[in-house]
Coordinates of C-alpha atoms in Angstrom, one line a residue:
M148 CA 2.0 -1.7 -19.5
T149 CA 1.0 -1.4 -23.3
P150 CA -2.7 -1.6 -24.3
S151 CA -2.1 -5.3 -25.4
G152 CA -0.3 -6.0 -22.2
T153 CA -3.4 -4.5 -20.3
H154 CA -5.7 -6.8 -22.3
N155 CA -3.6 -9.8 -21.4
A156 CA -3.5 -9.0 -17.8
K157 CA -7.3 -8.7 -17.7
S158 CA -7.7 -12.1 -19.2
Y159 CA -5.0 -13.5 -17.1
F160 CA -6.8 -12.5 -13.9
Q161 CA -10.2 -13.3 -15.1
E162 CA -9.2 -16.9 -16.1
K163 CA -7.0 -17.6 -13.1
Y164 CA -8.4 -15.8 -10.0
T165 CA -11.6 -15.0 -8.2
E166 CA -12.2 -12.0 -5.8
I167 CA -13.1 -13.1 -2.4
S168 CA -13.1 -10.0 -0.5
S169 CA -13.2 -6.5 -1.4
Y170 CA -13.6 -3.2 0.6
K171 CA -13.6 0.6 0.4
L172 CA -11.0 2.4 2.7
A173 CA -13.3 5.3 3.5
T174 CA -17.1 5.0 3.9
R175 CA -19.8 7.1 5.7
R176 CA -19.7 4.6 8.6
P177 CA -17.2 2.3 10.1
Y178 CA -17.1 -1.3 8.7
Y179 CA -16.0 -3.9 11.0
L180 CA -14.7 -7.2 10.1
K181 CA -15.0 -10.0 12.7
D182 CA -14.8 -13.7 13.3
H183 CA -16.7 -14.3 16.4
S184 CA -20.3 -14.7 16.8
D185 CA -20.4 -13.5 20.4
E186 CA -18.1 -11.6 22.6
S187 CA -17.2 -14.9 24.7
S188 CA -15.6 -16.4 21.7
R189 CA -13.7 -13.4 20.3
R190 CA -10.1 -14.1 19.7
C191 CA -7.2 -12.3 18.1
R192 CA -6.5 -14.0 14.8
F193 CA -3.1 -13.4 15.0
C194 CA -1.9 -14.4 18.7
L195 CA -5.0 -16.5 19.0
K196 CA -5.6 -15.2 22.5
G197 CA -8.9 -13.5 24.0
E198 CA -10.1 -11.5 27.0
P199 CA -8.9 -11.1 29.7
E200 CA -5.5 -12.3 28.5
V201 CA -5.6 -9.5 25.9
G202 CA -7.5 -6.3 25.4
F203 CA -9.6 -5.2 22.3
T204 CA -9.9 -1.4 23.1
H205 CA -8.2 0.2 20.4
R206 CA -9.4 0.9 16.7
A207 CA -7.6 -1.7 14.8
H208 CA -7.5 -0.6 11.1
V209 CA -7.4 -3.6 8.6
V210 CA -5.1 -1.5 6.2
P211 CA -2.9 1.0 8.0
E212 CA -4.5 4.4 8.5
L213 CA -1.4 6.0 7.0
L214 CA -2.6 4.5 3.6
G215 CA -5.9 6.5 4.1
N216 CA -7.9 3.8 5.7
K217 CA -10.8 5.6 7.6
S218 CA -13.3 3.3 8.1
L219 CA -12.3 -0.4 7.5
L220 CA -11.7 -1.7 11.2
S221 CA -11.1 -5.2 12.7
L222 CA -12.5 -6.8 15.7
N223 CA -10.0 -9.7 15.2
E224 CA -6.7 -8.0 16.3
C225 CA -5.9 -7.3 20.0
D226 CA -4.3 -4.2 21.2
R227 CA -1.0 -5.9 21.7
C228 CA -0.8 -7.2 18.2
N229 CA -2.1 -3.9 16.8
Q230 CA 0.8 -2.1 18.4
F231 CA 3.3 -4.7 17.4
F232 CA 2.3 -4.4 13.7
A233 CA 2.5 -0.6 13.9
D234 CA 6.2 -0.6 15.3
N235 CA 7.6 -3.5 13.5
Y236 CA 6.0 -3.3 10.2
E237 CA 3.5 -0.5 9.3
N238 CA 6.3 2.3 10.3
H239 CA 8.6 1.0 7.6
L240 CA 5.9 1.0 5.0
G241 CA 5.0 4.5 6.1
N242 CA 8.7 5.6 5.6
W243 CA 8.9 4.1 2.3
S244 CA 5.8 5.7 1.2
K245 CA 6.0 9.4 2.7
F246 CA 6.8 11.2 -0.4
A247 CA 4.3 9.3 -2.2
R248 CA 1.6 10.0 0.4
A249 CA 2.8 13.7 0.5
V250 CA 2.4 14.4 -3.2
S251 CA -1.0 12.6 -3.5
G252 CA -2.4 14.2 -0.5
V253 CA -3.2 10.9 1.3
P254 CA -4.6 11.5 4.9
G255 CA -3.1 9.3 7.7
K256 CA -3.5 9.3 11.2
R257 CA -2.0 12.7 11.7
G258 CA -3.2 14.4 8.5
T259 CA -1.5 14.3 5.2
P260 CA 2.4 13.9 5.6
T261 CA 4.7 16.7 4.6
Y262 CA 7.9 16.0 2.7
K263 CA 10.9 18.4 2.8
N264 CA 14.5 18.8 2.0
D265 CA 16.9 21.7 2.0
K266 CA 15.6 22.7 -1.5
L267 CA 11.6 22.4 -1.2
R268 CA 8.6 21.6 0.9
I269 CA 5.7 19.7 -0.5
E270 CA 2.5 19.3 1.3
S271 CA -1.4 19.2 0.7
D272 CA -4.2 21.2 2.1
A273 CA -7.8 21.9 1.0
T274 CA -6.7 23.8 -1.9
G275 CA -4.4 21.1 -3.4
L276 CA -0.7 20.2 -3.6
Q277 CA 1.5 23.0 -2.3
I278 CA 5.1 23.2 -3.2
T279 CA 7.2 25.7 -1.5
I280 CA 10.6 26.4 -3.3
H281 CA 13.4 27.4 -0.9
D282 CA 16.1 27.5 -3.7
P283 CA 14.9 29.7 -6.5
S284 CA 17.8 28.7 -8.7
I285 CA 15.8 25.5 -9.5
L286 CA 12.9 27.6 -11.2
P287 CA 13.1 29.4 -14.5
P288 CA 13.2 33.1 -14.2
S289 CA 10.0 34.5 -12.9
G290 CA 9.1 35.9 -16.3
E291 CA 9.3 32.7 -17.9
V292 CA 6.9 30.9 -15.3
K293 CA 4.0 29.6 -17.5
F294 CA 1.3 27.2 -16.6
P295 CA 0.8 24.3 -17.5
M296 CA 4.4 23.6 -17.0
E297 CA 6.5 20.4 -16.1
F298 CA 8.5 20.7 -13.0
K299 CA 11.3 18.3 -12.3
L300 CA 12.1 17.5 -8.6
P301 CA 15.8 18.5 -8.0
G302 CA 17.7 15.7 -7.1
D303 CA 16.2 12.5 -6.1
A304 CA 13.1 12.1 -3.9
Q305 CA 14.6 10.1 -1.0
S306 CA 12.5 7.9 1.5
A307 CA 13.1 7.9 5.2
P308 CA 15.2 4.8 6.3
Y309 CA 13.0 1.5 6.3
I310 CA 13.5 -2.3 6.1
P311 CA 12.1 -3.7 2.9
L312 CA 11.2 -7.0 4.3
N313 CA 9.3 -5.3 7.2
A314 CA 7.5 -3.1 4.9
A315 CA 6.5 -6.3 2.7
L316 CA 5.4 -8.0 6.0
A317 CA 2.9 -4.9 6.5
L318 CA 1.3 -5.9 3.1
I319 CA 1.3 -9.5 4.1
K320 CA -0.6 -8.7 7.3
I321 CA -3.2 -6.7 5.4
A322 CA -3.9 -9.8 3.4
C323 CA -4.2 -11.8 6.3
A324 CA -6.3 -9.2 8.2
V325 CA -8.8 -9.2 5.2
C326 CA -8.9 -12.9 4.5
P327 CA -12.5 -14.3 5.1
Q328 CA -12.6 -17.1 7.6
S329 CA -13.3 -19.9 4.9
E330 CA -9.7 -19.4 3.6
L331 CA -7.9 -18.4 6.9
D332 CA -6.0 -21.8 7.3
Q333 CA -4.2 -20.6 4.2
C334 CA -2.9 -17.7 6.1
G335 CA -1.9 -19.7 9.2
N336 CA 1.9 -20.0 8.2
A337 CA 2.1 -16.5 7.1
I338 CA 0.6 -15.2 10.3
S339 CA 3.1 -17.5 12.2
W340 CA 5.9 -15.7 10.4
L341 CA 4.4 -12.2 11.1
M342 CA 4.4 -13.2 14.9
G343 CA 7.7 -14.7 14.9
R344 CA 6.5 -18.2 15.7
I345 CA 8.5 -19.4 12.6
T346 CA 11.4 -17.9 10.5
C347 CA 11.6 -17.8 6.8
D348 CA 14.8 -17.3 4.8
V349 CA 13.8 -15.0 2.0
S350 CA 16.2 -14.3 -1.1
K351 CA 13.8 -12.5 -3.0
L352 CA 10.2 -11.1 -2.2
N353 CA 8.8 -9.1 -5.0
V354 CA 5.9 -6.4 -4.5
G355 CA 4.1 -5.0 -7.5
Y356 CA 3.8 -1.4 -7.4
A357 CA 1.9 0.9 -9.9
F358 CA 1.6 4.7 -10.1
T359 CA -1.2 6.3 -12.1
P360 CA -0.9 10.1 -12.6
G361 CA -3.9 12.4 -12.0
V362 CA -5.8 13.8 -9.1
K363 CA -6.2 10.9 -6.6
P364 CA -7.5 8.5 -9.5
Y365 CA -8.2 5.7 -6.8
G366 CA -10.2 8.0 -4.8
V367 CA -10.9 6.8 -1.3
G368 CA -8.8 3.6 -2.0
H369 CA -9.6 -0.2 -2.0
V370 CA -8.4 -3.5 -0.8
T371 CA -9.1 -6.6 -2.6
L372 CA -8.0 -10.2 -2.0
L373 CA -8.0 -12.6 -4.9
K374 CA -7.9 -16.5 -4.7
R375 CA -6.5 -18.7 -7.3
K376 CA -9.0 -20.8 -9.0
V377 CA -6.9 -22.9 -11.3
E378 CA -4.4 -25.8 -10.5
E379 CA -1.4 -23.8 -11.8
P380 CA 2.1 -22.8 -10.1
I381 CA 1.0 -19.2 -9.3
P382 CA 0.2 -17.9 -5.8
Y383 CA -3.1 -19.1 -4.0
L384 CA -3.9 -15.7 -2.4
L385 CA -3.1 -12.2 -4.0
C386 CA -3.7 -8.9 -2.3
I387 CA -4.2 -5.7 -4.2
V388 CA -4.2 -2.2 -2.0
Q389 CA -4.8 1.0 -3.9
F390 CA -4.8 4.5 -2.5
G391 CA -4.5 7.9 -4.1
N392 CA -2.2 7.5 -7.1
H393 CA -0.7 4.2 -5.9
R394 CA -1.2 0.3 -6.0
F395 CA 0.5 -2.3 -4.1
Q396 CA 0.3 -6.0 -5.4
S397 CA 1.6 -8.6 -2.8
F398 CA 0.9 -12.3 -2.1
V399 CA 0.4 -14.5 1.0
P400 CA 3.5 -16.6 1.3
L401 CA 3.6 -20.1 2.7
C402 CA 0.1 -21.1 2.0
P403 CA -0.7 -24.8 2.1
A404 CA -2.4 -24.7 -1.2
D405 CA 1.2 -23.4 -2.6
G406 CA 3.1 -26.5 -1.8
W407 CA 5.3 -26.2 -4.7
M408 CA 6.8 -23.1 -3.6
V409 CA 7.9 -21.1 -0.5
T410 CA 8.0 -17.3 -1.4
G411 CA 6.9 -17.3 -5.0
Q412 CA 7.6 -18.5 -8.4
P413 CA 9.7 -16.6 -10.9
N414 CA 8.6 -12.9 -9.8
G415 CA 6.2 -14.5 -7.3
L416 CA 3.3 -12.5 -8.5
G417 CA 2.5 -13.0 -12.4
P418 CA 1.7 -10.0 -14.3
H419 CA 0.7 -6.7 -12.8
Y420 CA -3.2 -6.4 -11.9
P421 CA -4.8 -4.1 -14.5
V422 CA -5.8 -0.8 -13.5
P423 CA -9.4 0.4 -13.8
F424 CA -8.4 3.3 -16.1
P425 CA -8.6 3.3 -20.0
D426 CA -5.4 3.1 -22.3
D427 CA -5.7 6.8 -23.1
W428 CA -6.0 8.2 -19.6
G429 CA -5.7 11.9 -19.7
P430 CA -3.1 12.6 -17.3
G431 CA -0.8 9.9 -18.6
P432 CA -0.1 6.2 -18.7
T433 CA 0.3 4.1 -15.5
E434 CA 3.9 3.2 -14.6
Y435 CA 4.6 -0.3 -13.3
K436 CA 7.6 -2.0 -11.5
F437 CA 8.4 -4.9 -9.2
L438 CA 10.2 -4.0 -6.0
D439 CA 12.4 -6.8 -4.2
W440 CA 11.5 -6.2 -0.7
S441 CA 13.6 -9.1 0.8
G442 CA 16.3 -6.9 2.5
T443 CA 16.6 -7.0 6.1
A444 CA 18.9 -3.9 6.8
P445 CA 17.7 -0.3 6.7
V446 CA 17.9 1.4 3.4
R447 CA 16.7 4.7 1.6
T448 CA 15.5 4.6 -2.0
S449 CA 14.9 7.6 -4.3
D450 CA 13.3 8.3 -7.5
E451 CA 13.3 11.0 -10.2
V452 CA 10.0 12.8 -10.2
S453 CA 8.2 15.1 -12.3
F454 CA 5.0 17.2 -11.6
M455 CA 2.7 18.8 -14.3
L456 CA 1.7 21.8 -12.6
T457 CA -1.7 23.3 -14.3
S458 CA -1.7 26.3 -12.2
G459 CA -0.1 28.2 -9.6
K460 CA 1.9 31.3 -8.6
V461 CA 5.6 32.3 -7.8
V462 CA 5.7 34.1 -4.6
D463 CA 8.7 36.0 -3.3
P464 CA 8.8 35.4 0.5
S465 CA 10.4 38.9 0.9
Q466 CA 7.2 40.6 -0.6
K467 CA 4.9 39.1 1.7

């Protein structure tokens, strides 16, 4: 996105949307979202059931823990639905994002994921990003290794198998979970789709994705829900999830307020939501793309990746 494009995007969202909920993903104390005023009226907002028919003993994360969410929790999600979402949707989002989370050092439920293939291993620890090369032929001769240096990943960084539509539904679930009660009726059809109560044939379902270079520029991460404030053919509810170096932009499909569309107009999302960084951001410009996540068959996707290594050392394992 060019500087003029960034300015136009800011104007677009200021004119057409208002923020209705916004939360950090890591705070000193847990923050709980809840719909009920007392325990006797507690219901899961997804299956609509309460105790004793369902239980509420698990920590239900509004945003999956694999995206770095440590403190934003929901009291509106029963144990059964929590497990259903993890198995059917969040695992697919996790498989798509494993490499991204590894290079960004995003801590999940079992720590920061490790990415590896037959040539290298990428992981993060307290000292930062660690790249272990198993094939020395992909590096320049040891005498020529100087920092800073650009290192291009050999071959493509390939994801684990995932179903694109299921990964998209993980993002839709986040939007429905973070939606305030005052707008929850607008999420009813999307929730029914998530739960399998209705079916929806999708020919295209775009998800906005942005990558900003640097050391975790988004910090602890954030989730924001936007509501349309103009009568125009654009999505009524937009959800922005940012973590590490990454940002997702998705919309809630099938809102009653979106009577003129089913799964979105042209690209379904409008322009990319602007990032909170200056145009001359030191580590480099943000890269934007739209991902069509309408597919229902397992796939692997890959990207060419380059790193700017500011410091490091080459160690010969045989000398250890």
